[in-house]
JSON list of C-alpha atoms in Angstrom, two decimals:
[
{"chain": "W", "resi": 1, "resn": "MET", "atom": "CA", "xyz": [0.00, 0.00, 0.00]},
{"chain": "W", "resi": 2, "resn": "THR", "atom": "CA", "xyz": [1.31, 3.46, -0.92]},
{"chain": "W", "resi": 3, "resn": "PRO", "atom": "CA", "xyz": [2.04, 5.64, 2.14]},
{"chain": "W", "resi": 4, "resn": "TRP", "atom": "CA", "xyz": [-0.57, 8.40, 2.51]},
{"chain": "W", "resi": 5, "resn": "ASP", "atom": "CA", "xyz": [2.06, 11.14, 2.67]},
{"chain": "W", "resi": 6, "resn": "ARG", "atom": "CA", "xyz": [3.43, 10.16, -0.74]},
{"chain": "W", "resi": 7, "resn": "VAL", "atom": "CA", "xyz": [-0.06, 10.27, -2.26]},
{"chain": "W", "resi": 8, "resn": "TYR", "atom": "CA", "xyz": [-0.70, 13.66, -0.64]},
{"chain": "W", "resi": 9, "resn": "ALA", "atom": "CA", "xyz": [2.62, 14.99, -1.97]},
{"chain": "W", "resi": 10, "resn": "PHE", "atom": "CA", "xyz": [1.47, 14.25, -5.53]},
{"chain": "W", "resi": 11, "resn": "PHE", "atom": "CA", "xyz": [-1.95, 15.78, -4.86]},
{"chain": "W", "resi": 12, "resn": "ARG", "atom": "CA", "xyz": [-0.40, 18.93, -3.35]},
{"chain": "W", "resi": 13, "resn": "ARG", "atom": "CA", "xyz": [1.98, 19.32, -6.30]},
{"chain": "W", "resi": 14, "resn": "TRP", "atom": "CA", "xyz": [-0.85, 18.95, -8.84]},
{"chain": "W", "resi": 15, "resn": "ARG", "atom": "CA", "xyz": [-3.08, 21.31, -6.85]},
{"chain": "W", "resi": 16, "resn": "ASP", "atom": "CA", "xyz": [-0.45, 24.03, -6.44]},
{"chain": "W", "resi": 17, "resn": "HIS", "atom": "CA", "xyz": [0.59, 23.92, -10.11]},
{"chain": "W", "resi": 18, "resn": "GLY", "atom": "CA", "xyz": [-3.01, 24.02, -11.39]},
{"chain": "W", "resi": 19, "resn": "GLN", "atom": "CA", "xyz": [-2.78, 20.55, -12.91]},
{"chain": "W", "resi": 20, "resn": "VAL", "atom": "CA", "xyz": [-5.93, 19.27, -11.19]},
{"chain": "W", "resi": 21, "resn": "LYS", "atom": "CA", "xyz": [-8.00, 21.99, -12.86]},
{"chain": "W", "resi": 22, "resn": "GLU", "atom": "CA", "xyz": [-6.17, 21.70, -16.19]},
{"chain": "W", "resi": 23, "resn": "PHE", "atom": "CA", "xyz": [-6.83, 17.95, -16.39]},
{"chain": "W", "resi": 24, "resn": "HIS", "atom": "CA", "xyz": [-10.48, 18.55, -15.42]},
{"chain": "W", "resi": 25, "resn": "ASP", "atom": "CA", "xyz": [-10.93, 21.28, -18.05]},
{"chain": "W", "resi": 26, "resn": "ARG", "atom": "CA", "xyz": [-9.51, 19.11, -20.85]},
{"chain": "W", "resi": 27, "resn": "LEU", "atom": "CA", "xyz": [-11.94, 16.34, -19.96]},
{"chain": "W", "resi": 28, "resn": "ARG", "atom": "CA", "xyz": [-14.85, 18.79, -19.87]},
{"chain": "W", "resi": 29, "resn": "ARG", "atom": "CA", "xyz": [-14.06, 19.91, -23.42]},
{"chain": "W", "resi": 30, "resn": "ARG", "atom": "CA", "xyz": [-14.02, 16.28, -24.59]},
{"chain": "W", "resi": 31, "resn": "VAL", "atom": "CA", "xyz": [-17.34, 15.51, -22.87]},
{"chain": "W", "resi": 32, "resn": "ARG", "atom": "CA", "xyz": [-18.96, 18.57, -24.45]},
{"chain": "W", "resi": 33, "resn": "GLU", "atom": "CA", "xyz": [-17.67, 17.71, -27.92]},
{"chain": "W", "resi": 34, "resn": "ARG", "atom": "CA", "xyz": [-18.81, 14.12, -27.54]},
{"chain": "W", "resi": 35, "resn": "ALA", "atom": "CA", "xyz": [-22.28, 15.44, -26.71]},
{"chain": "W", "resi": 36, "resn": "GLY", "atom": "CA", "xyz": [-22.26, 17.44, -29.95]},
{"chain": "W", "resi": 37, "resn": "ARG", "atom": "CA", "xyz": [-21.57, 20.79, -28.28]},
{"chain": "W", "resi": 38, "resn": "ASP", "atom": "CA", "xyz": [-18.88, 23.36, -28.86]},
{"chain": "W", "resi": 39, "resn": "GLY", "atom": "CA", "xyz": [-15.90, 22.82, -26.57]},
{"chain": "W", "resi": 40, "resn": "GLU", "atom": "CA", "xyz": [-16.48, 26.25, -25.02]},
{"chain": "W", "resi": 41, "resn": "PRO", "atom": "CA", "xyz": [-19.84, 27.02, -23.36]},
{"chain": "W", "resi": 42, "resn": "SER", "atom": "CA", "xyz": [-22.00, 30.03, -24.19]},
{"chain": "W", "resi": 43, "resn": "ALA", "atom": "CA", "xyz": [-24.33, 29.75, -21.17]},
{"chain": "W", "resi": 44, "resn": "GLY", "atom": "CA", "xyz": [-24.10, 28.65, -17.57]},
{"chain": "W", "resi": 45, "resn": "VAL", "atom": "CA", "xyz": [-25.80, 28.54, -14.16]},
{"chain": "W", "resi": 46, "resn": "ILE", "atom": "CA", "xyz": [-24.47, 29.95, -10.88]},
{"chain": "W", "resi": 47, "resn": "ASP", "atom": "CA", "xyz": [-25.40, 28.91, -7.35]},
{"chain": "W", "resi": 48, "resn": "SER", "atom": "CA", "xyz": [-23.90, 28.07, -3.96]},
{"chain": "W", "resi": 49, "resn": "GLN", "atom": "CA", "xyz": [-23.99, 25.18, -1.51]},
{"chain": "W", "resi": 50, "resn": "SER", "atom": "CA", "xyz": [-23.27, 25.42, 2.22]},
{"chain": "W", "resi": 51, "resn": "VAL", "atom": "CA", "xyz": [-21.75, 22.33, 3.87]},
{"chain": "W", "resi": 52, "resn": "LYS", "atom": "CA", "xyz": [-20.70, 21.54, 7.41]},
{"chain": "W", "resi": 53, "resn": "ALA", "atom": "CA", "xyz": [-16.98, 21.78, 8.12]},
{"chain": "W", "resi": 54, "resn": "ASP", "atom": "CA", "xyz": [-14.90, 19.19, 9.92]},
{"chain": "W", "resi": 55, "resn": "ALA", "atom": "CA", "xyz": [-12.93, 20.07, 13.05]},
{"chain": "W", "resi": 56, "resn": "VAL", "atom": "CA", "xyz": [-9.71, 20.50, 11.02]},
{"chain": "W", "resi": 57, "resn": "VAL", "atom": "CA", "xyz": [-11.19, 23.58, 9.28]},
{"chain": "W", "resi": 58, "resn": "GLY", "atom": "CA", "xyz": [-9.89, 26.67, 11.01]},
{"chain": "W", "resi": 59, "resn": "SER", "atom": "CA", "xyz": [-11.96, 29.65, 12.09]},
{"chain": "W", "resi": 60, "resn": "ASP", "atom": "CA", "xyz": [-10.28, 31.81, 9.42]},
{"chain": "W", "resi": 61, "resn": "SER", "atom": "CA", "xyz": [-12.10, 29.97, 6.62]},
{"chain": "W", "resi": 62, "resn": "ARG", "atom": "CA", "xyz": [-15.37, 28.89, 8.22]},
{"chain": "W", "resi": 63, "resn": "GLY", "atom": "CA", "xyz": [-18.52, 30.75, 9.18]},
{"chain": "W", "resi": 64, "resn": "PHE", "atom": "CA", "xyz": [-22.21, 30.38, 9.97]},
{"chain": "W", "resi": 65, "resn": "ASP", "atom": "CA", "xyz": [-24.82, 30.45, 7.23]},
{"chain": "W", "resi": 66, "resn": "GLY", "atom": "CA", "xyz": [-27.87, 31.84, 9.01]},
{"chain": "W", "resi": 67, "resn": "GLY", "atom": "CA", "xyz": [-30.23, 30.91, 6.18]},
{"chain": "W", "resi": 68, "resn": "LYS", "atom": "CA", "xyz": [-29.23, 27.24, 6.08]},
{"chain": "W", "resi": 69, "resn": "LEU", "atom": "CA", "xyz": [-28.20, 27.06, 9.76]},
{"chain": "W", "resi": 70, "resn": "ILE", "atom": "CA", "xyz": [-24.87, 25.53, 8.78]},
{"chain": "W", "resi": 71, "resn": "ASN", "atom": "CA", "xyz": [-21.50, 26.15, 10.41]},
{"chain": "W", "resi": 72, "resn": "GLY", "atom": "CA", "xyz": [-18.86, 25.53, 7.79]},
{"chain": "W", "resi": 73, "resn": "ARG", "atom": "CA", "xyz": [-17.98, 26.54, 4.27]},
{"chain": "W", "resi": 74, "resn": "LYS", "atom": "CA", "xyz": [-19.80, 27.50, 1.11]},
{"chain": "W", "resi": 75, "resn": "ARG", "atom": "CA", "xyz": [-19.12, 26.23, -2.43]},
{"chain": "W", "resi": 76, "resn": "HIS", "atom": "CA", "xyz": [-19.85, 28.83, -5.10]},
{"chain": "W", "resi": 77, "resn": "VAL", "atom": "CA", "xyz": [-20.02, 27.24, -8.55]},
{"chain": "W", "resi": 78, "resn": "VAL", "atom": "CA", "xyz": [-20.77, 28.00, -12.18]},
{"chain": "W", "resi": 79, "resn": "VAL", "atom": "CA", "xyz": [-21.75, 25.05, -14.38]},
{"chain": "W", "resi": 80, "resn": "ASP", "atom": "CA", "xyz": [-22.56, 24.82, -18.08]},
{"chain": "W", "resi": 81, "resn": "THR", "atom": "CA", "xyz": [-25.92, 23.68, -19.44]},
{"chain": "W", "resi": 82, "resn": "LEU", "atom": "CA", "xyz": [-24.77, 20.04, -19.31]},
{"chain": "W", "resi": 83, "resn": "GLY", "atom": "CA", "xyz": [-24.10, 20.40, -15.59]},
{"chain": "W", "resi": 84, "resn": "LEU", "atom": "CA", "xyz": [-20.32, 20.35, -16.05]},
{"chain": "W", "resi": 85, "resn": "LEU", "atom": "CA", "xyz": [-18.21, 22.50, -13.75]},
{"chain": "W", "resi": 86, "resn": "LEU", "atom": "CA", "xyz": [-16.76, 25.74, -15.13]},
{"chain": "W", "resi": 87, "resn": "ALA", "atom": "CA", "xyz": [-15.39, 27.14, -11.87]},
{"chain": "W", "resi": 88, "resn": "VAL", "atom": "CA", "xyz": [-15.65, 26.72, -8.10]},
{"chain": "W", "resi": 89, "resn": "MET", "atom": "CA", "xyz": [-14.72, 29.02, -5.24]},
{"chain": "W", "resi": 90, "resn": "VAL", "atom": "CA", "xyz": [-14.85, 27.88, -1.61]},
{"chain": "W", "resi": 91, "resn": "THR", "atom": "CA", "xyz": [-15.39, 30.47, 1.12]},
{"chain": "W", "resi": 92, "resn": "ALA", "atom": "CA", "xyz": [-16.60, 30.66, 4.70]},
{"chain": "W", "resi": 93, "resn": "ALA", "atom": "CA", "xyz": [-20.31, 29.88, 4.88]},
{"chain": "W", "resi": 94, "resn": "ASP", "atom": "CA", "xyz": [-21.19, 33.41, 5.99]},
{"chain": "W", "resi": 95, "resn": "THR", "atom": "CA", "xyz": [-19.87, 34.93, 2.73]},
{"chain": "W", "resi": 96, "resn": "GLY", "atom": "CA", "xyz": [-22.68, 36.53, 0.73]},
{"chain": "W", "resi": 97, "resn": "ASP", "atom": "CA", "xyz": [-23.57, 34.98, -2.62]},
{"chain": "W", "resi": 98, "resn": "ARG", "atom": "CA", "xyz": [-23.42, 38.29, -4.50]},
{"chain": "W", "resi": 99, "resn": "ALA", "atom": "CA", "xyz": [-20.00, 39.20, -3.10]},
{"chain": "W", "resi": 100, "resn": "ALA", "atom": "CA", "xyz": [-18.55, 35.81, -4.06]},
{"chain": "W", "resi": 101, "resn": "ALA", "atom": "CA", "xyz": [-20.32, 35.81, -7.43]},
{"chain": "W", "resi": 102, "resn": "GLN", "atom": "CA", "xyz": [-18.64, 39.05, -8.49]},
{"chain": "W", "resi": 103, "resn": "ALA", "atom": "CA", "xyz": [-15.19, 37.44, -8.19]},
{"chain": "W", "resi": 104, "resn": "LEU", "atom": "CA", "xyz": [-16.32, 34.06, -9.53]},
{"chain": "W", "resi": 105, "resn": "LEU", "atom": "CA", "xyz": [-18.06, 35.47, -12.60]},
{"chain": "W", "resi": 106, "resn": "ALA", "atom": "CA", "xyz": [-14.99, 37.57, -13.42]},
{"chain": "W", "resi": 107, "resn": "GLN", "atom": "CA", "xyz": [-12.89, 34.41, -13.26]},
{"chain": "W", "resi": 108, "resn": "VAL", "atom": "CA", "xyz": [-15.29, 32.48, -15.49]},
{"chain": "W", "resi": 109, "resn": "ALA", "atom": "CA", "xyz": [-15.66, 35.30, -18.02]},
{"chain": "W", "resi": 110, "resn": "ALA", "atom": "CA", "xyz": [-11.88, 35.57, -18.37]},
{"chain": "W", "resi": 111, "resn": "ALA", "atom": "CA", "xyz": [-11.50, 31.83, -18.97]},
{"chain": "W", "resi": 112, "resn": "HIS", "atom": "CA", "xyz": [-14.52, 31.31, -21.26]},
{"chain": "W", "resi": 113, "resn": "HIS", "atom": "CA", "xyz": [-14.78, 34.06, -23.85]},
{"chain": "W", "resi": 114, "resn": "LEU", "atom": "CA", "xyz": [-17.91, 32.64, -25.50]},
{"chain": "W", "resi": 115, "resn": "LEU", "atom": "CA", "xyz": [-19.90, 32.74, -22.26]},
{"chain": "W", "resi": 116, "resn": "ALA", "atom": "CA", "xyz": [-22.68, 35.31, -22.67]},
{"chain": "W", "resi": 117, "resn": "LEU", "atom": "CA", "xyz": [-25.56, 34.20, -20.40]},
{"chain": "W", "resi": 118, "resn": "VAL", "atom": "CA", "xyz": [-25.67, 32.96, -16.81]},
{"chain": "W", "resi": 119, "resn": "TRP", "atom": "CA", "xyz": [-28.86, 31.94, -14.97]},
{"chain": "W", "resi": 120, "resn": "ALA", "atom": "CA", "xyz": [-29.15, 32.58, -11.21]},
{"chain": "W", "resi": 121, "resn": "ASP", "atom": "CA", "xyz": [-31.69, 32.55, -8.42]},
{"chain": "W", "resi": 122, "resn": "GLY", "atom": "CA", "xyz": [-33.17, 35.53, -6.60]},
{"chain": "W", "resi": 123, "resn": "GLY", "atom": "CA", "xyz": [-30.21, 35.77, -4.23]},
{"chain": "W", "resi": 124, "resn": "TYR", "atom": "CA", "xyz": [-28.13, 37.29, -7.03]},
{"chain": "W", "resi": 125, "resn": "THR", "atom": "CA", "xyz": [-30.35, 40.28, -7.82]},
{"chain": "W", "resi": 126, "resn": "GLY", "atom": "CA", "xyz": [-29.34, 43.90, -7.37]},
{"chain": "W", "resi": 127, "resn": "SER", "atom": "CA", "xyz": [-26.19, 45.64, -8.54]},
{"chain": "W", "resi": 128, "resn": "LEU", "atom": "CA", "xyz": [-24.57, 42.34, -9.54]},
{"chain": "W", "resi": 129, "resn": "VAL", "atom": "CA", "xyz": [-26.82, 42.20, -12.63]},
{"chain": "W", "resi": 130, "resn": "GLU", "atom": "CA", "xyz": [-25.63, 45.61, -13.81]},
{"chain": "W", "resi": 131, "resn": "TYR", "atom": "CA", "xyz": [-22.01, 44.85, -12.92]},
{"chain": "W", "resi": 132, "resn": "SER", "atom": "CA", "xyz": [-22.03, 41.58, -14.89]},
{"chain": "W", "resi": 133, "resn": "LEU", "atom": "CA", "xyz": [-23.33, 43.27, -18.02]},
{"chain": "W", "resi": 134, "resn": "ALA", "atom": "CA", "xyz": [-21.17, 46.41, -17.83]},
{"chain": "W", "resi": 135, "resn": "ALA", "atom": "CA", "xyz": [-17.87, 44.92, -16.65]},
{"chain": "W", "resi": 136, "resn": "LEU", "atom": "CA", "xyz": [-18.01, 41.32, -17.89]},
{"chain": "W", "resi": 137, "resn": "ALA", "atom": "CA", "xyz": [-20.41, 41.47, -20.88]},
{"chain": "W", "resi": 138, "resn": "LEU", "atom": "CA", "xyz": [-22.47, 38.74, -19.20]},
{"chain": "W", "resi": 139, "resn": "VAL", "atom": "CA", "xyz": [-26.26, 38.70, -19.05]},
{"chain": "W", "resi": 140, "resn": "LEU", "atom": "CA", "xyz": [-27.26, 37.53, -15.56]},
{"chain": "W", "resi": 141, "resn": "ALA", "atom": "CA", "xyz": [-30.79, 36.16, -15.92]},
{"chain": "W", "resi": 142, "resn": "ILE", "atom": "CA", "xyz": [-32.66, 35.75, -12.61]},
{"chain": "W", "resi": 143, "resn": "VAL", "atom": "CA", "xyz": [-34.95, 32.72, -12.36]},
{"chain": "W", "resi": 144, "resn": "LYS", "atom": "CA", "xyz": [-37.35, 33.45, -9.50]},
{"chain": "W", "resi": 145, "resn": "ARG", "atom": "CA", "xyz": [-39.69, 31.17, -7.63]},
{"chain": "W", "resi": 146, "resn": "SER", "atom": "CA", "xyz": [-43.32, 32.32, -7.76]},
{"chain": "W", "resi": 147, "resn": "ASP", "atom": "CA", "xyz": [-44.92, 33.32, -4.46]},
{"chain": "W", "resi": 148, "resn": "ASP", "atom": "CA", "xyz": [-47.75, 30.81, -4.94]},
{"chain": "W", "resi": 149, "resn": "MET", "atom": "CA", "xyz": [-45.40, 27.82, -5.32]},
{"chain": "W", "resi": 150, "resn": "ARG", "atom": "CA", "xyz": [-45.49, 25.26, -2.51]},
{"chain": "W", "resi": 151, "resn": "GLY", "atom": "CA", "xyz": [-43.06, 22.43, -1.83]},
{"chain": "W", "resi": 152, "resn": "PHE", "atom": "CA", "xyz": [-40.38, 21.28, -4.25]},
{"chain": "W", "resi": 153, "resn": "VAL", "atom": "CA", "xyz": [-40.68, 22.75, -7.74]},
{"chain": "W", "resi": 154, "resn": "VAL", "atom": "CA", "xyz": [-38.31, 22.21, -10.66]},
{"chain": "W", "resi": 155, "resn": "LEU", "atom": "CA", "xyz": [-37.31, 25.66, -11.91]},
{"chain": "W", "resi": 156, "resn": "PRO", "atom": "CA", "xyz": [-36.08, 26.26, -15.48]},
{"chain": "W", "resi": 157, "resn": "LYS", "atom": "CA", "xyz": [-32.27, 25.89, -15.74]},
{"chain": "W", "resi": 158, "resn": "ARG", "atom": "CA", "xyz": [-31.90, 25.90, -11.93]},
{"chain": "W", "resi": 159, "resn": "TRP", "atom": "CA", "xyz": [-32.35, 22.12, -11.81]},
{"chain": "W", "resi": 160, "resn": "ILE", "atom": "CA", "xyz": [-29.05, 21.78, -13.70]},
{"chain": "W", "resi": 161, "resn": "VAL", "atom": "CA", "xyz": [-26.96, 23.15, -10.86]},
{"chain": "W", "resi": 162, "resn": "GLU", "atom": "CA", "xyz": [-29.08, 21.37, -8.25]},
{"chain": "W", "resi": 163, "resn": "ARG", "atom": "CA", "xyz": [-28.26, 18.09, -10.00]},
{"chain": "W", "resi": 164, "resn": "PHE", "atom": "CA", "xyz": [-24.59, 19.07, -9.86]},
{"chain": "W", "resi": 165, "resn": "PHE", "atom": "CA", "xyz": [-24.76, 19.55, -6.09]},
{"chain": "W", "resi": 166, "resn": "ALA", "atom": "CA", "xyz": [-26.55, 16.20, -5.76]},
{"chain": "W", "resi": 167, "resn": "HIS", "atom": "CA", "xyz": [-23.62, 14.57, -7.53]},
{"chain": "W", "resi": 168, "resn": "LEU", "atom": "CA", "xyz": [-21.16, 16.14, -5.11]},
{"chain": "W", "resi": 169, "resn": "MET", "atom": "CA", "xyz": [-23.10, 14.67, -2.20]},
{"chain": "W", "resi": 170, "resn": "GLN", "atom": "CA", "xyz": [-22.48, 11.20, -3.63]},
{"chain": "W", "resi": 171, "resn": "SER", "atom": "CA", "xyz": [-18.74, 11.69, -3.03]},
{"chain": "W", "resi": 172, "resn": "ARG", "atom": "CA", "xyz": [-17.92, 10.76, 0.57]},
{"chain": "W", "resi": 173, "resn": "ARG", "atom": "CA", "xyz": [-15.11, 13.30, 0.69]},
{"chain": "W", "resi": 174, "resn": "LEU", "atom": "CA", "xyz": [-17.55, 16.09, -0.16]},
{"chain": "W", "resi": 175, "resn": "VAL", "atom": "CA", "xyz": [-20.48, 15.27, 2.14]},
{"chain": "W", "resi": 176, "resn": "ARG", "atom": "CA", "xyz": [-18.83, 17.75, 4.47]},
{"chain": "W", "resi": 177, "resn": "ASP", "atom": "CA", "xyz": [-15.67, 19.85, 4.15]},
{"chain": "W", "resi": 178, "resn": "PHE", "atom": "CA", "xyz": [-12.64, 17.95, 5.49]},
{"chain": "W", "resi": 179, "resn": "GLU", "atom": "CA", "xyz": [-9.92, 20.14, 3.97]},
{"chain": "W", "resi": 180, "resn": "ARG", "atom": "CA", "xyz": [-7.65, 22.45, 5.95]},
{"chain": "W", "resi": 181, "resn": "SER", "atom": "CA", "xyz": [-7.30, 24.88, 3.02]},
{"chain": "W", "resi": 182, "resn": "THR", "atom": "CA", "xyz": [-9.89, 26.22, 0.61]},
{"chain": "W", "resi": 183, "resn": "ASN", "atom": "CA", "xyz": [-7.51, 25.39, -2.27]},
{"chain": "W", "resi": 184, "resn": "SER", "atom": "CA", "xyz": [-7.72, 21.71, -1.35]},
{"chain": "W", "resi": 185, "resn": "ALA", "atom": "CA", "xyz": [-11.50, 21.97, -0.95]},
{"chain": "W", "resi": 186, "resn": "GLU", "atom": "CA", "xyz": [-11.79, 23.37, -4.48]},
{"chain": "W", "resi": 187, "resn": "ALA", "atom": "CA", "xyz": [-9.45, 20.72, -5.88]},
{"chain": "W", "resi": 188, "resn": "MET", "atom": "CA", "xyz": [-11.62, 17.97, -4.36]},
{"chain": "W", "resi": 189, "resn": "VAL", "atom": "CA", "xyz": [-14.65, 19.33, -6.23]},
{"chain": "W", "resi": 190, "resn": "TYR", "atom": "CA", "xyz": [-12.68, 19.22, -9.48]},
{"chain": "W", "resi": 191, "resn": "TRP", "atom": "CA", "xyz": [-11.60, 15.64, -8.73]},
{"chain": "W", "resi": 192, "resn": "SER", "atom": "CA", "xyz": [-15.20, 14.58, -8.12]},
{"chain": "W", "resi": 193, "resn": "MET", "atom": "CA", "xyz": [-16.26, 15.96, -11.50]},
{"chain": "W", "resi": 194, "resn": "THR", "atom": "CA", "xyz": [-13.19, 14.42, -13.15]},
{"chain": "W", "resi": 195, "resn": "LEU", "atom": "CA", "xyz": [-14.37, 10.98, -11.97]},
{"chain": "W", "resi": 196, "resn": "LEU", "atom": "CA", "xyz": [-17.86, 11.67, -13.32]},
{"chain": "W", "resi": 197, "resn": "MET", "atom": "CA", "xyz": [-16.54, 12.73, -16.73]},
{"chain": "W", "resi": 198, "resn": "THR", "atom": "CA", "xyz": [-14.14, 9.80, -17.09]},
{"chain": "W", "resi": 199, "resn": "ARG", "atom": "CA", "xyz": [-17.06, 7.44, -16.49]},
{"chain": "W", "resi": 200, "resn": "ARG", "atom": "CA", "xyz": [-19.09, 9.24, -19.16]},
{"chain": "W", "resi": 201, "resn": "LEU", "atom": "CA", "xyz": [-16.24, 9.07, -21.66]},
{"chain": "W", "resi": 202, "resn": "ALA", "atom": "CA", "xyz": [-15.69, 5.37, -20.92]},
{"chain": "W", "resi": 203, "resn": "ARG", "atom": "CA", "xyz": [-19.25, 4.50, -21.92]},
{"chain": "W", "resi": 204, "resn": "PRO", "atom": "CA", "xyz": [-19.56, 3.07, -25.42]},
{"chain": "W", "resi": 205, "resn": "ARG", "atom": "CA", "xyz": [-21.09, 5.41, -27.95]},
{"chain": "W", "resi": 206, "resn": "PRO", "atom": "CA", "xyz": [-24.71, 4.54, -28.84]},
{"chain": "W", "resi": 207, "resn": "SER", "atom": "CA", "xyz": [-24.87, 2.66, -32.12]},
{"chain": "W", "resi": 208, "resn": "ARG", "atom": "CA", "xyz": [-26.53, 4.36, -35.05]},
{"chain": "W", "resi": 209, "resn": "ALA", "atom": "CA", "xyz": [-29.16, 2.55, -37.05]}
]
């Protein structure tokens, strides 16, 4: 059995040199092209997920999400319309969605020049909409839940990112945040999606009649 510290040394090297994300991004392009899409997305969905933090997570990177009643960290993500990850940013759980989205959307816009439209929920309204259009040339379309809706309702486009979060919860390492650093927490999200995409690419192509 390989000693854990040797495995972690490889992980740390790949994480610090951006190789985890680079490998993930190359796979995402292949999955999109196999699905008949352009390698670069033109639309995406943004949302966040609060998760409990393990005891190893220090007070400098954890907080309390009063809305979800969770003490831990928050994963801010942008996914494409296939539910594939474009970017993730991990913060303390008390970080506001709009504040994190401003930095995350700037990161995504710089990396994906064809991206023109991003769907979001009502938590992203306000000045962020104007900022996205003026500074990033991104249309931030708000998908709101009607006041007369009761119980669980599938909202247009929003279900894509909810499915993404459901996938993360199937990874034992991501059920809660076990990482000391937010860089490692982000890398673990990329690894989870890398496993998903390798399984998709390993499936045989459907035969054509």
